[in-house]
Protein backbone atom coordinates (compact mmCIF):
# COMPACT_ATOMS: atom_id res chain seq x y z
CA UNK A 1 0.00 0.00 0.00
CA UNK A 2 2.72 2.46 0.86
CA UNK A 3 4.79 1.91 -2.24
CA UNK A 4 1.89 1.98 -4.68
CA UNK A 5 1.19 4.87 -6.88
CA UNK A 6 -1.92 6.89 -5.87
CA UNK A 7 -4.73 6.45 -8.43
CA UNK A 8 -7.03 9.16 -7.09
CA UNK A 9 -9.63 6.54 -6.22
CA UNK A 10 -8.65 6.12 -2.59
CA UNK A 11 -11.70 6.06 -0.37
CA UNK A 12 -14.01 4.90 -3.13
CA UNK A 13 -15.53 1.44 -2.98
CA UNK A 14 -14.31 0.44 -6.42
CA UNK A 15 -12.95 1.72 -9.69
CA UNK A 16 -16.40 1.12 -11.20
CA UNK A 17 -17.89 3.45 -8.59
CA UNK A 18 -15.29 6.05 -9.51
CA UNK A 19 -16.20 5.73 -13.20
CA UNK A 20 -19.90 6.17 -12.35
CA UNK A 21 -19.01 9.27 -10.34
CA UNK A 22 -17.08 10.71 -13.29
CA UNK A 23 -19.87 9.84 -15.75
CA UNK A 24 -22.38 11.54 -13.51
CA UNK A 25 -20.19 14.63 -13.26
CA UNK A 26 -19.97 14.80 -17.08
CA UNK A 27 -23.76 14.35 -17.40
CA UNK A 28 -23.55 10.94 -18.99
CA UNK A 29 -26.28 8.41 -18.35
CA UNK A 30 -25.32 4.87 -17.47
CA UNK A 31 -27.35 1.83 -18.53
CA UNK A 32 -28.41 1.36 -14.90
CA UNK A 33 -29.68 4.93 -14.72
CA UNK A 34 -31.50 4.53 -18.04
CA UNK A 35 -33.19 1.37 -16.72
CA UNK A 36 -34.16 3.16 -13.51
CA UNK A 37 -35.55 6.09 -15.48
CA UNK A 38 -37.58 3.76 -17.72
CA UNK A 39 -38.89 1.90 -14.70
CA UNK A 40 -39.78 5.21 -13.04
CA UNK A 41 -41.59 6.35 -16.19
CA UNK A 42 -43.57 3.10 -16.31
CA UNK A 43 -44.49 3.50 -12.64
CA UNK A 44 -45.59 7.11 -13.22
CA UNK A 45 -47.66 6.07 -16.24
CA UNK A 46 -49.32 3.30 -14.23
CA UNK A 47 -50.07 5.74 -11.39
CA UNK A 48 -51.48 8.26 -13.88
CA UNK A 49 -53.76 5.63 -15.44
CA UNK A 50 -54.97 4.57 -11.99
CA UNK A 51 -55.64 8.19 -11.04
CA UNK A 52 -57.57 8.80 -14.28
CA UNK A 53 -59.59 5.61 -13.77
CA UNK A 54 -60.52 6.66 -10.25
CA UNK A 55 -61.38 10.18 -11.44
CA UNK A 56 -63.62 8.74 -14.17
CA UNK A 57 -65.37 6.49 -11.65
CA UNK A 58 -65.83 9.43 -9.31
CA UNK A 59 -67.26 11.59 -12.11
CA UNK A 60 -69.62 8.82 -13.18
CA UNK A 61 -70.79 8.27 -9.60
CA UNK A 62 -71.30 12.01 -9.14
CA UNK A 63 -73.17 12.27 -12.47
CA UNK A 64 -75.43 9.37 -11.43
CA UNK A 65 -76.12 11.07 -8.10
CA UNK A 66 -76.86 14.37 -9.87
CA UNK A 67 -79.16 12.59 -12.31
CA UNK A 68 -80.95 10.95 -9.41
CA UNK A 69 -81.21 14.30 -7.60
CA UNK A 70 -82.41 16.02 -10.76
CA UNK A 71 -85.01 13.32 -11.30
CA UNK A 72 -86.30 13.84 -7.77
CA UNK A 73 -86.53 17.59 -8.33
CA UNK A 74 -88.38 17.13 -11.61
CA UNK A 75 -90.83 14.69 -10.00
CA UNK A 76 -91.48 17.12 -7.13
CA UNK A 77 -92.06 19.98 -9.60
CA UNK A 78 -94.53 17.86 -11.59
CA UNK A 79 -96.34 16.85 -8.40
CA UNK A 80 -96.63 20.46 -7.21
CA UNK A 81 -97.85 21.57 -10.67
CA UNK A 82 -100.58 18.93 -10.60
CA UNK A 83 -101.52 19.93 -7.04
CA UNK A 84 -101.74 23.62 -8.02
CA UNK A 85 -103.84 22.77 -11.06
CA UNK A 86 -106.20 20.66 -8.93
CA UNK A 87 -106.57 23.48 -6.37
CA UNK A 88 -107.23 26.02 -9.13
CA UNK A 89 -109.99 23.83 -10.57
CA UNK A 90 -111.54 23.36 -7.12
CA UNK A 91 -111.46 27.11 -6.50
CA UNK A 92 -113.06 27.80 -9.90
CA UNK A 93 -115.82 25.27 -9.19
CA UNK A 94 -116.42 26.73 -5.73
CA UNK A 95 -116.56 30.27 -7.14
CA UNK A 96 -119.04 29.26 -9.83
CA UNK A 97 -121.29 27.58 -7.25
CA UNK A 98 -121.36 30.60 -4.89
CA UNK A 99 -124.38 32.82 -5.11
CA UNK A 100 -123.86 36.13 -6.83
CA UNK A 101 -124.76 37.98 -3.63
CA UNK A 102 -121.66 36.71 -1.83
CA UNK A 103 -119.29 37.99 -4.50
CA UNK A 104 -118.05 41.56 -4.36
CA UNK A 105 -120.60 43.99 -5.74
CA UNK A 106 -120.56 47.65 -6.65
CA UNK A 107 -122.48 49.99 -4.39
CA UNK A 108 -124.35 52.25 -6.80
CA UNK A 109 -124.60 55.25 -4.46
CA UNK A 110 -120.86 55.66 -3.89
CA UNK A 111 -119.30 53.62 -6.72
CA UNK A 112 -117.28 51.55 -4.21
CA UNK A 113 -117.07 47.75 -4.20
CA UNK A 114 -118.33 46.02 -1.08
CA UNK A 115 -118.14 42.35 -0.10
CA UNK A 116 -120.88 40.09 1.31
CA UNK A 117 -120.43 41.60 4.79
CA UNK A 118 -120.74 45.16 3.55
CA UNK A 119 -117.03 45.88 3.95
CA UNK A 120 -115.23 47.92 1.30
CA UNK A 121 -113.06 45.95 -1.09
CA UNK A 122 -109.70 47.64 -1.50
CA UNK A 123 -108.52 47.43 -5.09
CA UNK A 124 -105.96 49.38 -7.05
CA UNK A 125 -108.70 51.11 -8.98
CA UNK A 126 -110.51 52.09 -5.77
CA UNK A 127 -107.30 53.52 -4.28
CA UNK A 128 -106.57 55.47 -7.47
CA UNK A 129 -110.12 56.86 -7.46
CA UNK A 130 -109.80 57.93 -3.80
CA UNK A 131 -106.50 59.68 -4.51
CA UNK A 132 -107.97 61.41 -7.55
CA UNK A 133 -110.98 62.65 -5.61
CA UNK A 134 -108.96 64.04 -2.69
PDB file of C-alpha atoms in Angstrom:
ATOM      1  CA  UNK A   1       0.000   0.000   0.000  1.00  0.00           C
ATOM      2  CA  UNK A   2       2.723   2.460   0.862  1.00  0.00           C
ATOM      3  CA  UNK A   3       4.786   1.905  -2.242  1.00  0.00           C
ATOM      4  CA  UNK A   4       1.885   1.977  -4.682  1.00  0.00           C
ATOM      5  CA  UNK A   5       1.193   4.873  -6.876  1.00  0.00           C
ATOM      6  CA  UNK A   6      -1.921   6.892  -5.872  1.00  0.00           C
ATOM      7  CA  UNK A   7      -4.727   6.453  -8.426  1.00  0.00           C
ATOM      8  CA  UNK A   8      -7.028   9.158  -7.092  1.00  0.00           C
ATOM      9  CA  UNK A   9      -9.626   6.542  -6.220  1.00  0.00           C
ATOM     10  CA  UNK A  10      -8.649   6.123  -2.587  1.00  0.00           C
ATOM     11  CA  UNK A  11     -11.700   6.063  -0.367  1.00  0.00           C
ATOM     12  CA  UNK A  12     -14.012   4.900  -3.129  1.00  0.00           C
ATOM     13  CA  UNK A  13     -15.527   1.440  -2.978  1.00  0.00           C
ATOM     14  CA  UNK A  14     -14.308   0.437  -6.422  1.00  0.00           C
ATOM     15  CA  UNK A  15     -12.951   1.718  -9.690  1.00  0.00           C
ATOM     16  CA  UNK A  16     -16.401   1.117 -11.205  1.00  0.00           C
ATOM     17  CA  UNK A  17     -17.888   3.449  -8.594  1.00  0.00           C
ATOM     18  CA  UNK A  18     -15.294   6.054  -9.509  1.00  0.00           C
ATOM     19  CA  UNK A  19     -16.196   5.730 -13.197  1.00  0.00           C
ATOM     20  CA  UNK A  20     -19.903   6.173 -12.347  1.00  0.00           C
ATOM     21  CA  UNK A  21     -19.012   9.270 -10.342  1.00  0.00           C
ATOM     22  CA  UNK A  22     -17.081  10.712 -13.291  1.00  0.00           C
ATOM     23  CA  UNK A  23     -19.874   9.837 -15.750  1.00  0.00           C
ATOM     24  CA  UNK A  24     -22.383  11.543 -13.506  1.00  0.00           C
ATOM     25  CA  UNK A  25     -20.186  14.626 -13.263  1.00  0.00           C
ATOM     26  CA  UNK A  26     -19.968  14.801 -17.078  1.00  0.00           C
ATOM     27  CA  UNK A  27     -23.762  14.355 -17.396  1.00  0.00           C
ATOM     28  CA  UNK A  28     -23.547  10.943 -18.990  1.00  0.00           C
ATOM     29  CA  UNK A  29     -26.279   8.411 -18.350  1.00  0.00           C
ATOM     30  CA  UNK A  30     -25.321   4.868 -17.466  1.00  0.00           C
ATOM     31  CA  UNK A  31     -27.350   1.830 -18.530  1.00  0.00           C
ATOM     32  CA  UNK A  32     -28.413   1.362 -14.904  1.00  0.00           C
ATOM     33  CA  UNK A  33     -29.681   4.930 -14.721  1.00  0.00           C
ATOM     34  CA  UNK A  34     -31.500   4.527 -18.038  1.00  0.00           C
ATOM     35  CA  UNK A  35     -33.189   1.366 -16.725  1.00  0.00           C
ATOM     36  CA  UNK A  36     -34.163   3.158 -13.511  1.00  0.00           C
ATOM     37  CA  UNK A  37     -35.548   6.095 -15.482  1.00  0.00           C
ATOM     38  CA  UNK A  38     -37.577   3.757 -17.722  1.00  0.00           C
ATOM     39  CA  UNK A  39     -38.894   1.905 -14.699  1.00  0.00           C
ATOM     40  CA  UNK A  40     -39.779   5.212 -13.036  1.00  0.00           C
ATOM     41  CA  UNK A  41     -41.595   6.349 -16.191  1.00  0.00           C
ATOM     42  CA  UNK A  42     -43.568   3.097 -16.308  1.00  0.00           C
ATOM     43  CA  UNK A  43     -44.495   3.503 -12.645  1.00  0.00           C
ATOM     44  CA  UNK A  44     -45.592   7.106 -13.218  1.00  0.00           C
ATOM     45  CA  UNK A  45     -47.662   6.073 -16.242  1.00  0.00           C
ATOM     46  CA  UNK A  46     -49.321   3.304 -14.229  1.00  0.00           C
ATOM     47  CA  UNK A  47     -50.074   5.735 -11.391  1.00  0.00           C
ATOM     48  CA  UNK A  48     -51.480   8.258 -13.875  1.00  0.00           C
ATOM     49  CA  UNK A  49     -53.757   5.631 -15.442  1.00  0.00           C
ATOM     50  CA  UNK A  50     -54.971   4.569 -11.986  1.00  0.00           C
ATOM     51  CA  UNK A  51     -55.636   8.193 -11.041  1.00  0.00           C
ATOM     52  CA  UNK A  52     -57.572   8.797 -14.276  1.00  0.00           C
ATOM     53  CA  UNK A  53     -59.587   5.613 -13.774  1.00  0.00           C
ATOM     54  CA  UNK A  54     -60.517   6.659 -10.246  1.00  0.00           C
ATOM     55  CA  UNK A  55     -61.375  10.177 -11.438  1.00  0.00           C
ATOM     56  CA  UNK A  56     -63.625   8.741 -14.170  1.00  0.00           C
ATOM     57  CA  UNK A  57     -65.372   6.488 -11.654  1.00  0.00           C
ATOM     58  CA  UNK A  58     -65.833   9.433  -9.315  1.00  0.00           C
ATOM     59  CA  UNK A  59     -67.258  11.592 -12.111  1.00  0.00           C
ATOM     60  CA  UNK A  60     -69.619   8.815 -13.179  1.00  0.00           C
ATOM     61  CA  UNK A  61     -70.794   8.266  -9.601  1.00  0.00           C
ATOM     62  CA  UNK A  62     -71.301  12.007  -9.136  1.00  0.00           C
ATOM     63  CA  UNK A  63     -73.169  12.266 -12.470  1.00  0.00           C
ATOM     64  CA  UNK A  64     -75.432   9.374 -11.426  1.00  0.00           C
ATOM     65  CA  UNK A  65     -76.125  11.072  -8.099  1.00  0.00           C
ATOM     66  CA  UNK A  66     -76.855  14.369  -9.868  1.00  0.00           C
ATOM     67  CA  UNK A  67     -79.164  12.594 -12.314  1.00  0.00           C
ATOM     68  CA  UNK A  68     -80.954  10.952  -9.410  1.00  0.00           C
ATOM     69  CA  UNK A  69     -81.206  14.297  -7.599  1.00  0.00           C
ATOM     70  CA  UNK A  70     -82.407  16.018 -10.762  1.00  0.00           C
ATOM     71  CA  UNK A  71     -85.014  13.316 -11.301  1.00  0.00           C
ATOM     72  CA  UNK A  72     -86.300  13.835  -7.769  1.00  0.00           C
ATOM     73  CA  UNK A  73     -86.528  17.588  -8.329  1.00  0.00           C
ATOM     74  CA  UNK A  74     -88.377  17.129 -11.609  1.00  0.00           C
ATOM     75  CA  UNK A  75     -90.829  14.685  -9.998  1.00  0.00           C
ATOM     76  CA  UNK A  76     -91.476  17.120  -7.133  1.00  0.00           C
ATOM     77  CA  UNK A  77     -92.062  19.975  -9.602  1.00  0.00           C
ATOM     78  CA  UNK A  78     -94.533  17.860 -11.591  1.00  0.00           C
ATOM     79  CA  UNK A  79     -96.337  16.851  -8.403  1.00  0.00           C
ATOM     80  CA  UNK A  80     -96.625  20.458  -7.211  1.00  0.00           C
ATOM     81  CA  UNK A  81     -97.846  21.573 -10.670  1.00  0.00           C
ATOM     82  CA  UNK A  82    -100.579  18.928 -10.601  1.00  0.00           C
ATOM     83  CA  UNK A  83    -101.524  19.926  -7.041  1.00  0.00           C
ATOM     84  CA  UNK A  84    -101.740  23.621  -8.015  1.00  0.00           C
ATOM     85  CA  UNK A  85    -103.837  22.769 -11.059  1.00  0.00           C
ATOM     86  CA  UNK A  86    -106.197  20.663  -8.927  1.00  0.00           C
ATOM     87  CA  UNK A  87    -106.570  23.481  -6.366  1.00  0.00           C
ATOM     88  CA  UNK A  88    -107.225  26.016  -9.132  1.00  0.00           C
ATOM     89  CA  UNK A  89    -109.989  23.828 -10.571  1.00  0.00           C
ATOM     90  CA  UNK A  90    -111.543  23.360  -7.119  1.00  0.00           C
ATOM     91  CA  UNK A  91    -111.458  27.107  -6.498  1.00  0.00           C
ATOM     92  CA  UNK A  92    -113.064  27.802  -9.897  1.00  0.00           C
ATOM     93  CA  UNK A  93    -115.817  25.272  -9.191  1.00  0.00           C
ATOM     94  CA  UNK A  94    -116.416  26.734  -5.732  1.00  0.00           C
ATOM     95  CA  UNK A  95    -116.559  30.272  -7.142  1.00  0.00           C
ATOM     96  CA  UNK A  96    -119.044  29.263  -9.834  1.00  0.00           C
ATOM     97  CA  UNK A  97    -121.287  27.583  -7.246  1.00  0.00           C
ATOM     98  CA  UNK A  98    -121.355  30.598  -4.887  1.00  0.00           C
ATOM     99  CA  UNK A  99    -124.379  32.815  -5.105  1.00  0.00           C
ATOM    100  CA  UNK A 100    -123.856  36.127  -6.828  1.00  0.00           C
ATOM    101  CA  UNK A 101    -124.758  37.982  -3.632  1.00  0.00           C
ATOM    102  CA  UNK A 102    -121.661  36.712  -1.830  1.00  0.00           C
ATOM    103  CA  UNK A 103    -119.294  37.987  -4.497  1.00  0.00           C
ATOM    104  CA  UNK A 104    -118.048  41.560  -4.358  1.00  0.00           C
ATOM    105  CA  UNK A 105    -120.598  43.990  -5.743  1.00  0.00           C
ATOM    106  CA  UNK A 106    -120.557  47.652  -6.653  1.00  0.00           C
ATOM    107  CA  UNK A 107    -122.478  49.992  -4.391  1.00  0.00           C
ATOM    108  CA  UNK A 108    -124.353  52.248  -6.799  1.00  0.00           C
ATOM    109  CA  UNK A 109    -124.599  55.245  -4.460  1.00  0.00           C
ATOM    110  CA  UNK A 110    -120.864  55.657  -3.887  1.00  0.00           C
ATOM    111  CA  UNK A 111    -119.301  53.624  -6.720  1.00  0.00           C
ATOM    112  CA  UNK A 112    -117.282  51.551  -4.205  1.00  0.00           C
ATOM    113  CA  UNK A 113    -117.066  47.746  -4.203  1.00  0.00           C
ATOM    114  CA  UNK A 114    -118.332  46.023  -1.081  1.00  0.00           C
ATOM    115  CA  UNK A 115    -118.145  42.347  -0.100  1.00  0.00           C
ATOM    116  CA  UNK A 116    -120.880  40.088   1.308  1.00  0.00           C
ATOM    117  CA  UNK A 117    -120.425  41.603   4.794  1.00  0.00           C
ATOM    118  CA  UNK A 118    -120.740  45.161   3.552  1.00  0.00           C
ATOM    119  CA  UNK A 119    -117.033  45.878   3.953  1.00  0.00           C
ATOM    120  CA  UNK A 120    -115.227  47.919   1.298  1.00  0.00           C
ATOM    121  CA  UNK A 121    -113.056  45.954  -1.093  1.00  0.00           C
ATOM    122  CA  UNK A 122    -109.697  47.644  -1.502  1.00  0.00           C
ATOM    123  CA  UNK A 123    -108.516  47.432  -5.087  1.00  0.00           C
ATOM    124  CA  UNK A 124    -105.957  49.378  -7.048  1.00  0.00           C
ATOM    125  CA  UNK A 125    -108.702  51.108  -8.978  1.00  0.00           C
ATOM    126  CA  UNK A 126    -110.509  52.090  -5.765  1.00  0.00           C
ATOM    127  CA  UNK A 127    -107.303  53.520  -4.275  1.00  0.00           C
ATOM    128  CA  UNK A 128    -106.573  55.470  -7.469  1.00  0.00           C
ATOM    129  CA  UNK A 129    -110.115  56.860  -7.459  1.00  0.00           C
ATOM    130  CA  UNK A 130    -109.801  57.933  -3.802  1.00  0.00           C
ATOM    131  CA  UNK A 131    -106.500  59.684  -4.506  1.00  0.00           C
ATOM    132  CA  UNK A 132    -107.968  61.411  -7.545  1.00  0.00           C
ATOM    133  CA  UNK A 133    -110.979  62.649  -5.610  1.00  0.00           C
ATOM    134  CA  UNK A 134    -108.962  64.039  -2.689  1.00  0.00           C
TER     135      UNK A 134
END
